[in-house]
Short mmCIF file of C-alpha atoms (C1' of nucleotides) in Angstrom, two decimals:
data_model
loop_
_atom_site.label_atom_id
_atom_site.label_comp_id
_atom_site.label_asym_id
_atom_site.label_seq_id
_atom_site.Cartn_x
_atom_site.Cartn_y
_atom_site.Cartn_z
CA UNK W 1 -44.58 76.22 -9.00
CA UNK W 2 -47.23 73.30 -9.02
CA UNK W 3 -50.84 74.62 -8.16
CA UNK W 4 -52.66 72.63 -5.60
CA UNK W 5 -55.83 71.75 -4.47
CA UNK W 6 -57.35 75.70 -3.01
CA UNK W 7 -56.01 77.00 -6.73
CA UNK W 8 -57.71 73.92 -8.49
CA UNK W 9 -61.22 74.12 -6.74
CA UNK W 10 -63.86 75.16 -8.90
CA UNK W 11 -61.87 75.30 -11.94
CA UNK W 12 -61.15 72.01 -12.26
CA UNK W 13 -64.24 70.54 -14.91
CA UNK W 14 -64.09 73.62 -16.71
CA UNK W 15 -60.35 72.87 -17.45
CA UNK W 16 -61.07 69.30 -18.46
CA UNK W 17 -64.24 70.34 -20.53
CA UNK W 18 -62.19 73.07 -22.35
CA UNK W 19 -59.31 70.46 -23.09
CA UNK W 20 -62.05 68.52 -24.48
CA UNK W 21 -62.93 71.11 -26.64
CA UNK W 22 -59.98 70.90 -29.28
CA UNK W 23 -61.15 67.27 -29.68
CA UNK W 24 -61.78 63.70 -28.52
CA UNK W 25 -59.41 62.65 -25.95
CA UNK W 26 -58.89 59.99 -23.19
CA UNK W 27 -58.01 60.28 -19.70
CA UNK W 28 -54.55 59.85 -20.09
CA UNK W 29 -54.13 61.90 -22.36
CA UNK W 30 -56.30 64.58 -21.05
CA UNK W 31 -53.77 64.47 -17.99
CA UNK W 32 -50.69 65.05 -20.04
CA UNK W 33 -52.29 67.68 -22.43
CA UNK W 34 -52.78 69.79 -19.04
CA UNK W 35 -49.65 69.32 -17.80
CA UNK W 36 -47.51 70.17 -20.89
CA UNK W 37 -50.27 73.26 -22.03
CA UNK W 38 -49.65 74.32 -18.02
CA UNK W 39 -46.14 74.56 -18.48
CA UNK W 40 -45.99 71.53 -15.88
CA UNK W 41 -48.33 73.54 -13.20
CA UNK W 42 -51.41 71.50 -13.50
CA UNK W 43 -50.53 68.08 -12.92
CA UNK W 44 -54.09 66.14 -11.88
CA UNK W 45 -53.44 62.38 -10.25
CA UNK W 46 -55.48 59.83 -11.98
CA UNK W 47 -58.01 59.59 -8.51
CA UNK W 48 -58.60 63.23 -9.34
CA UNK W 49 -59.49 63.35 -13.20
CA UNK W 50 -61.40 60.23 -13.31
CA UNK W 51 -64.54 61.32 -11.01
CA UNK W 52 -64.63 64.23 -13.05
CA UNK W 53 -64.88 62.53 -16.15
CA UNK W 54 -67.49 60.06 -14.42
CA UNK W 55 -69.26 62.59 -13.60
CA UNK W 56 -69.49 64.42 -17.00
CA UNK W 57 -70.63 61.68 -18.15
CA UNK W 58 -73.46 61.36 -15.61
CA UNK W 59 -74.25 64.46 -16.74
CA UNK W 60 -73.96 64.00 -20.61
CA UNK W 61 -71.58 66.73 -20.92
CA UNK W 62 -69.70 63.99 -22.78
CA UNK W 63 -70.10 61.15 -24.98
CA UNK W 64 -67.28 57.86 -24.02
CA UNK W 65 -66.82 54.55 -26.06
CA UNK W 66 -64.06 52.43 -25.56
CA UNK W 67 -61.43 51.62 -28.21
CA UNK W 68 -58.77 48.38 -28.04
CA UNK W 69 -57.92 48.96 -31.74
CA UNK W 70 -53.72 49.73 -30.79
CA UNK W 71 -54.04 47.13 -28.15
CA UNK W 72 -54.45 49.29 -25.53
CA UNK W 73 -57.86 49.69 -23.75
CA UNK W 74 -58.74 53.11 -24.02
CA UNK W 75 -61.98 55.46 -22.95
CA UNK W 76 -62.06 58.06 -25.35
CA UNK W 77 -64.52 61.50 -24.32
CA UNK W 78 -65.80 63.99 -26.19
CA UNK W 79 -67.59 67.12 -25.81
CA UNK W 80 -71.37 67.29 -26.08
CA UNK W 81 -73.67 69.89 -27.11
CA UNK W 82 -74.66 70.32 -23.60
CA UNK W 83 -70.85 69.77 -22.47
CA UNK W 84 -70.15 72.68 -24.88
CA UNK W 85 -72.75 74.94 -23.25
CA UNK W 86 -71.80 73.86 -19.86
CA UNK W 87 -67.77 74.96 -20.55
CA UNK W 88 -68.95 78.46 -21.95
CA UNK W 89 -71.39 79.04 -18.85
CA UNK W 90 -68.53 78.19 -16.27
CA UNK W 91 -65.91 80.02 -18.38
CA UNK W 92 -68.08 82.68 -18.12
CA UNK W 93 -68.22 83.02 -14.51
CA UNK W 94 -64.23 82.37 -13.82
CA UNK W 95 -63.80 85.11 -16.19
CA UNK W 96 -66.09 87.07 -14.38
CA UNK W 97 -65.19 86.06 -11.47
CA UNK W 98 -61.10 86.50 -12.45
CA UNK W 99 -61.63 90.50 -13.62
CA UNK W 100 -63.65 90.94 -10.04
CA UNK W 101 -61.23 89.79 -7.81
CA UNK W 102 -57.89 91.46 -9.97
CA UNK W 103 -60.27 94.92 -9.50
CA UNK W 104 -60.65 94.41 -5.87
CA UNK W 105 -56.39 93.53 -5.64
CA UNK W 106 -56.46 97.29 -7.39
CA UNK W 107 -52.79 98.50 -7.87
CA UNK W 108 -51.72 95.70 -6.38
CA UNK W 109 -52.74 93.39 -9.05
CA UNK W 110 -50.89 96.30 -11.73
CA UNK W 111 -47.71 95.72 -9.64
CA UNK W 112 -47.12 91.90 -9.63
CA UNK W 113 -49.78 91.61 -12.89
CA UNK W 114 -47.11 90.77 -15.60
CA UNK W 115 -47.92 87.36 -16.97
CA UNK W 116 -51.55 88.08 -18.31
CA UNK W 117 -50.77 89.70 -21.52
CA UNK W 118 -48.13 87.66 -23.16
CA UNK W 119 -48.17 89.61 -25.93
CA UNK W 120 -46.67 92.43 -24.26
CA UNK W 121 -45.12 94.81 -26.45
CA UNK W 122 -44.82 97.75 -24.47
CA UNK W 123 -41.33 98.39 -23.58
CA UNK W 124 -40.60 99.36 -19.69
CA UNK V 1 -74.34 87.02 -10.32
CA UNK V 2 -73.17 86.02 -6.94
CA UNK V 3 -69.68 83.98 -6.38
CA UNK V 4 -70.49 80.80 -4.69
CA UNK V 5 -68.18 78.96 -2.25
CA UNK V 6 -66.50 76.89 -5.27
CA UNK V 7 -65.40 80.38 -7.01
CA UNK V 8 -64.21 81.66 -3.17
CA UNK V 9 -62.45 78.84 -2.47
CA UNK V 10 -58.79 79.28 -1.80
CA UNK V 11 -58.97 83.00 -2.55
CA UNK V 12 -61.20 84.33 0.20
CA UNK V 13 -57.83 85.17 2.84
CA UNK V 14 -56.20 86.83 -0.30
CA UNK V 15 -58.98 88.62 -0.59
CA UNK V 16 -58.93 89.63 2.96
CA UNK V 17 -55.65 90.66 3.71
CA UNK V 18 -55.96 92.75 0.67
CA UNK V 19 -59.14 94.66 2.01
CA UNK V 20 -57.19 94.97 4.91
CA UNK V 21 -54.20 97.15 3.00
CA UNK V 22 -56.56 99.91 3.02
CA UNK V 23 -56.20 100.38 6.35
CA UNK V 24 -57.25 98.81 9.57
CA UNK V 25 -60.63 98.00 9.80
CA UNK V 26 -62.90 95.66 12.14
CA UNK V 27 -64.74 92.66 11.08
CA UNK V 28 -68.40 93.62 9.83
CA UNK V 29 -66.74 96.37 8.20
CA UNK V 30 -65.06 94.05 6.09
CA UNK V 31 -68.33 92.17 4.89
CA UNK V 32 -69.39 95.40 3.88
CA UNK V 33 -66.66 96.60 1.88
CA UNK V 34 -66.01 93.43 -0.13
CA UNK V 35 -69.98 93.20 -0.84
CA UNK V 36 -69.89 96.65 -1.55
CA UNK V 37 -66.09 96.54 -3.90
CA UNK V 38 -67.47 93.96 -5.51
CA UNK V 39 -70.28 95.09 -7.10
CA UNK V 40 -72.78 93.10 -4.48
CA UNK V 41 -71.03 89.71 -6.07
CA UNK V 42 -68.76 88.79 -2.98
CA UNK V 43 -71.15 88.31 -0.12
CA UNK V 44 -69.19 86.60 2.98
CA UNK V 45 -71.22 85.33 5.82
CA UNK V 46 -69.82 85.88 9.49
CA UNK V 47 -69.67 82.40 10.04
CA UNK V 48 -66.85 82.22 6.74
CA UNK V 49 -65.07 85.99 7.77
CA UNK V 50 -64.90 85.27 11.67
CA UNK V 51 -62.46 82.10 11.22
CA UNK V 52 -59.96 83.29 8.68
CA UNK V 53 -59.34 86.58 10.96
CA UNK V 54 -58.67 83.77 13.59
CA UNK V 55 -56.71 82.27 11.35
CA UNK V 56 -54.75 84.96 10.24
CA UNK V 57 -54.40 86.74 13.76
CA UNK V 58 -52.80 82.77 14.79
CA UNK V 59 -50.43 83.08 12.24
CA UNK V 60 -49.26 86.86 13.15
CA UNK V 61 -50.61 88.02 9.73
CA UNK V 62 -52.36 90.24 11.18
CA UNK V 63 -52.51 92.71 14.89
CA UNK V 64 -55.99 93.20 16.74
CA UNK V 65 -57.44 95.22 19.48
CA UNK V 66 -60.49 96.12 21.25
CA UNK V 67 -61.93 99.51 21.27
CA UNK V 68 -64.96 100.27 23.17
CA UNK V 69 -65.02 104.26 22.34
CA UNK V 70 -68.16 104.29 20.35
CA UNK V 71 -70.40 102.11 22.50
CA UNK V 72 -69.74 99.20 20.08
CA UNK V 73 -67.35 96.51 20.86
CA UNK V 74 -65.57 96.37 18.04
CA UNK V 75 -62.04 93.86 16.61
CA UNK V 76 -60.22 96.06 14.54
CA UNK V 77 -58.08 93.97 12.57
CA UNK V 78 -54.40 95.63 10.97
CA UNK V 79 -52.05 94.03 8.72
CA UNK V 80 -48.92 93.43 10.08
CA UNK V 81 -45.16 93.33 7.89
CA UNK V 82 -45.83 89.36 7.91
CA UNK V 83 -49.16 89.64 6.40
CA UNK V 84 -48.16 91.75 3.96
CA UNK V 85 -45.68 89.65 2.54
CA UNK V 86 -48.44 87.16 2.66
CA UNK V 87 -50.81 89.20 0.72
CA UNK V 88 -48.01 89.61 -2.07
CA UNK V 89 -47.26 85.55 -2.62
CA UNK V 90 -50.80 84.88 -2.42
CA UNK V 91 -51.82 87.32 -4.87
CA UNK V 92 -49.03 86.74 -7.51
CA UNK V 93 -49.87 82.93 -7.07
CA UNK V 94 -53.33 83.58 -7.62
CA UNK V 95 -52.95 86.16 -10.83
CA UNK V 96 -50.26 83.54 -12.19
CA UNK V 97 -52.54 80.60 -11.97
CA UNK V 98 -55.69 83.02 -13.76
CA UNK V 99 -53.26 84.19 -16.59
CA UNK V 100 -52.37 79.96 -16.60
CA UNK V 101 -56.39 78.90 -16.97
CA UNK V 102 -56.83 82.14 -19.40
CA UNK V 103 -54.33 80.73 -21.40
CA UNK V 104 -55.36 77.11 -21.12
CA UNK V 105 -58.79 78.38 -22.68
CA UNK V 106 -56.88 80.47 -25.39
CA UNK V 107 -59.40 81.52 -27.68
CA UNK V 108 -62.28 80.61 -25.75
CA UNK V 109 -61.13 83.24 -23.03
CA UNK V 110 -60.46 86.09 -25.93
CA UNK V 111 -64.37 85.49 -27.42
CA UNK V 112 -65.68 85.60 -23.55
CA UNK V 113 -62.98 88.22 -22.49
CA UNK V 114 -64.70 91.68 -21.61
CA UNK V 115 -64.29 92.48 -18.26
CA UNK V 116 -60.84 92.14 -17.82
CA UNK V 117 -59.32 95.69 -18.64
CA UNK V 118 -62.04 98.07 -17.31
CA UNK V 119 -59.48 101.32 -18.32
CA UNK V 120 -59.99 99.79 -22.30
CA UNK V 121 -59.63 102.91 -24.19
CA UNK V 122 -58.77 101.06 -27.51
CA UNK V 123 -61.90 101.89 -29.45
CA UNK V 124 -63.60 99.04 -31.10
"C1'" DG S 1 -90.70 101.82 26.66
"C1'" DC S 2 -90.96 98.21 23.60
"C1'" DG S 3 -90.44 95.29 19.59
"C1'" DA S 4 -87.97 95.07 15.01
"C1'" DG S 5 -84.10 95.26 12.53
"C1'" DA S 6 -79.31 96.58 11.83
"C1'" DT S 7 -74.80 96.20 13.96
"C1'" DA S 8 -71.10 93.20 15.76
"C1'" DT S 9 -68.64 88.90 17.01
"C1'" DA S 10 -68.31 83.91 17.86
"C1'" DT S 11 -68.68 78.74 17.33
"C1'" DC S 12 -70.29 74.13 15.82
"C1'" DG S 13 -71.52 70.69 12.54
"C1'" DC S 14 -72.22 69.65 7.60
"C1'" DT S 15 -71.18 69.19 2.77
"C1'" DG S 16 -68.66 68.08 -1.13
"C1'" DA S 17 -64.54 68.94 -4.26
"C1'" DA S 18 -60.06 67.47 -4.56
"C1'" DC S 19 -56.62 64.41 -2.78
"C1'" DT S 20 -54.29 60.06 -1.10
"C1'" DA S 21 -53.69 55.57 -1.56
"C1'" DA S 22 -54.34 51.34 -3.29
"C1'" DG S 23 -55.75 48.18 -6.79
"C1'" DT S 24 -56.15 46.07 -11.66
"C1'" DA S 25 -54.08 45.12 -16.06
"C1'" DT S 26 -51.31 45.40 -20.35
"C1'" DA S 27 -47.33 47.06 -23.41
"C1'" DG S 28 -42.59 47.62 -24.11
"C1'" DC S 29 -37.95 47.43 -22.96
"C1'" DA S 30 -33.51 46.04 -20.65
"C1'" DT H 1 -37.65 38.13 -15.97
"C1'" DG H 2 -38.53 42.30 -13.81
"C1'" DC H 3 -39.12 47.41 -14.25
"C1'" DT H 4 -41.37 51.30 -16.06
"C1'" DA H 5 -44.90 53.63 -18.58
"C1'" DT H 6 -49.49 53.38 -19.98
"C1'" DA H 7 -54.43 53.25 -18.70
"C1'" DC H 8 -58.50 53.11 -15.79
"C1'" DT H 9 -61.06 52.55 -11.18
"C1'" DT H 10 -62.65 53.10 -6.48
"C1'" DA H 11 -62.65 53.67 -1.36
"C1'" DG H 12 -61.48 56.57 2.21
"C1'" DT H 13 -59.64 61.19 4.00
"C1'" DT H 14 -59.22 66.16 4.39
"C1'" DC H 15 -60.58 70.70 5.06
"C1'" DA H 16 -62.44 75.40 3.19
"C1'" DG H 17 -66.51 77.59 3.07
"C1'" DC H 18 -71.28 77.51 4.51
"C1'" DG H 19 -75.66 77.23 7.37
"C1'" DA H 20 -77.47 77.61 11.66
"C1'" DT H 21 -77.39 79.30 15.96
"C1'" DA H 22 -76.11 82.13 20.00
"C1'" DT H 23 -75.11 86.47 22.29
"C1'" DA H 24 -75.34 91.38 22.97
"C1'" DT H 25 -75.91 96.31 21.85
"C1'" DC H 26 -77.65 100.25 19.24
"C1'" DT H 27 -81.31 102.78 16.75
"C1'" DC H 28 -85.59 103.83 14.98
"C1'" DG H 29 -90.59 103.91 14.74
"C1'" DC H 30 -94.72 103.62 17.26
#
DNA sequence: GCGAGATATATCGCTGAACTAAGTATAGCA
DNA sequence: TGCTATACTTAGTTCAGCGATATATCTCGC
């Protein structure tokens, strides 16, 4: 299952800032990275990762320079100070914001909640 | 904290129709008892609430009715097979898509992690 | 008995994040 | 020579949630 635009909203920089995290990237490659970490779930069109990026920039989150060196015209981004602090704060409050709504779900959440901890050892 | 509208977004009729497994319960009562479940971090304002009870009444998820009996007009709103089943998809959507981001910010998520388990008896 | 504030529901217009769609341009391969 | 993948950009559309506003009743203090 692909997630679409009411799961994406809101999470979307964050996700993008985070990817940035592990390095400098550019766009296209920031697209594939999320679709192959996602298990092919996130897949962002080009007209949706771009603005973002534009807009990091705008807001020095991240730091750009172009690079022709293998022929190809590349914009490469990567993560600012500020970009760094911006990526905790808003991990922060999905977190947050994640653990509320899974309490208010209750048992329900228990019931269909197997994929969080991959790492589950506990034999049923 | 308070969740803003970007947070909400595409979660607010899961959240709903799962208020609304507790039993039946009319409108304002709602706003009350997701402010209230939520630790005074989910406020709704009528003018969000009102529409996606439309919505979901449209779309048979849920069965209203009038009562008068205390003075107060009051919509009770109950949760009908259909929105049930709703509730379910939407919710294991929405907890497969947070363990998806959780893992797409890997250690980032661990470091930021507490509220998650709220029954963490593993002493640190 | 009268105003203030809580209770209770409804609707309209706005905003802005994400999407669609379309465009530009080059590399590599059949 | 075309077709596909790579790579970036921008203009226009959609629609969920919000703010503002309207209506009406109940309750409490004064």
């Amino acid at each position: 299952m692909t997630f679409g635009r009411d799961r994406l909203h809101g999470s979307l920089d964050l996700l993008v800032l985070s990817n940035l995290a592990g390095g400098p990237r550019y766009g296209y490659q920031i697209l594939a990275s999320l679709r192959e970490r996602s298990g092919g779930r996130i897949i962002l069109k080009a007209g949706t990762l771009y603005p973002i990026l534009h807009k990091l920039e705008r807001d020095k989150c991240v730091r750009t320079w172009w690079d022709d060196a293998t022929g190809r015209d590349r914009k490469w981004y990567a993560l600012t100070e500020r970009g760094r602090k911006r990526m905790e704060s808003r991990a922060r409050e999905w977190l947050d914001y994640a653990a509320c709504v899974r309490g208010l779900l209750g048992p329900l959440a228990e019931r269909l909640a197997p994929p969080s901890p991959p790492l589950d050892a506990v034999g049923k």
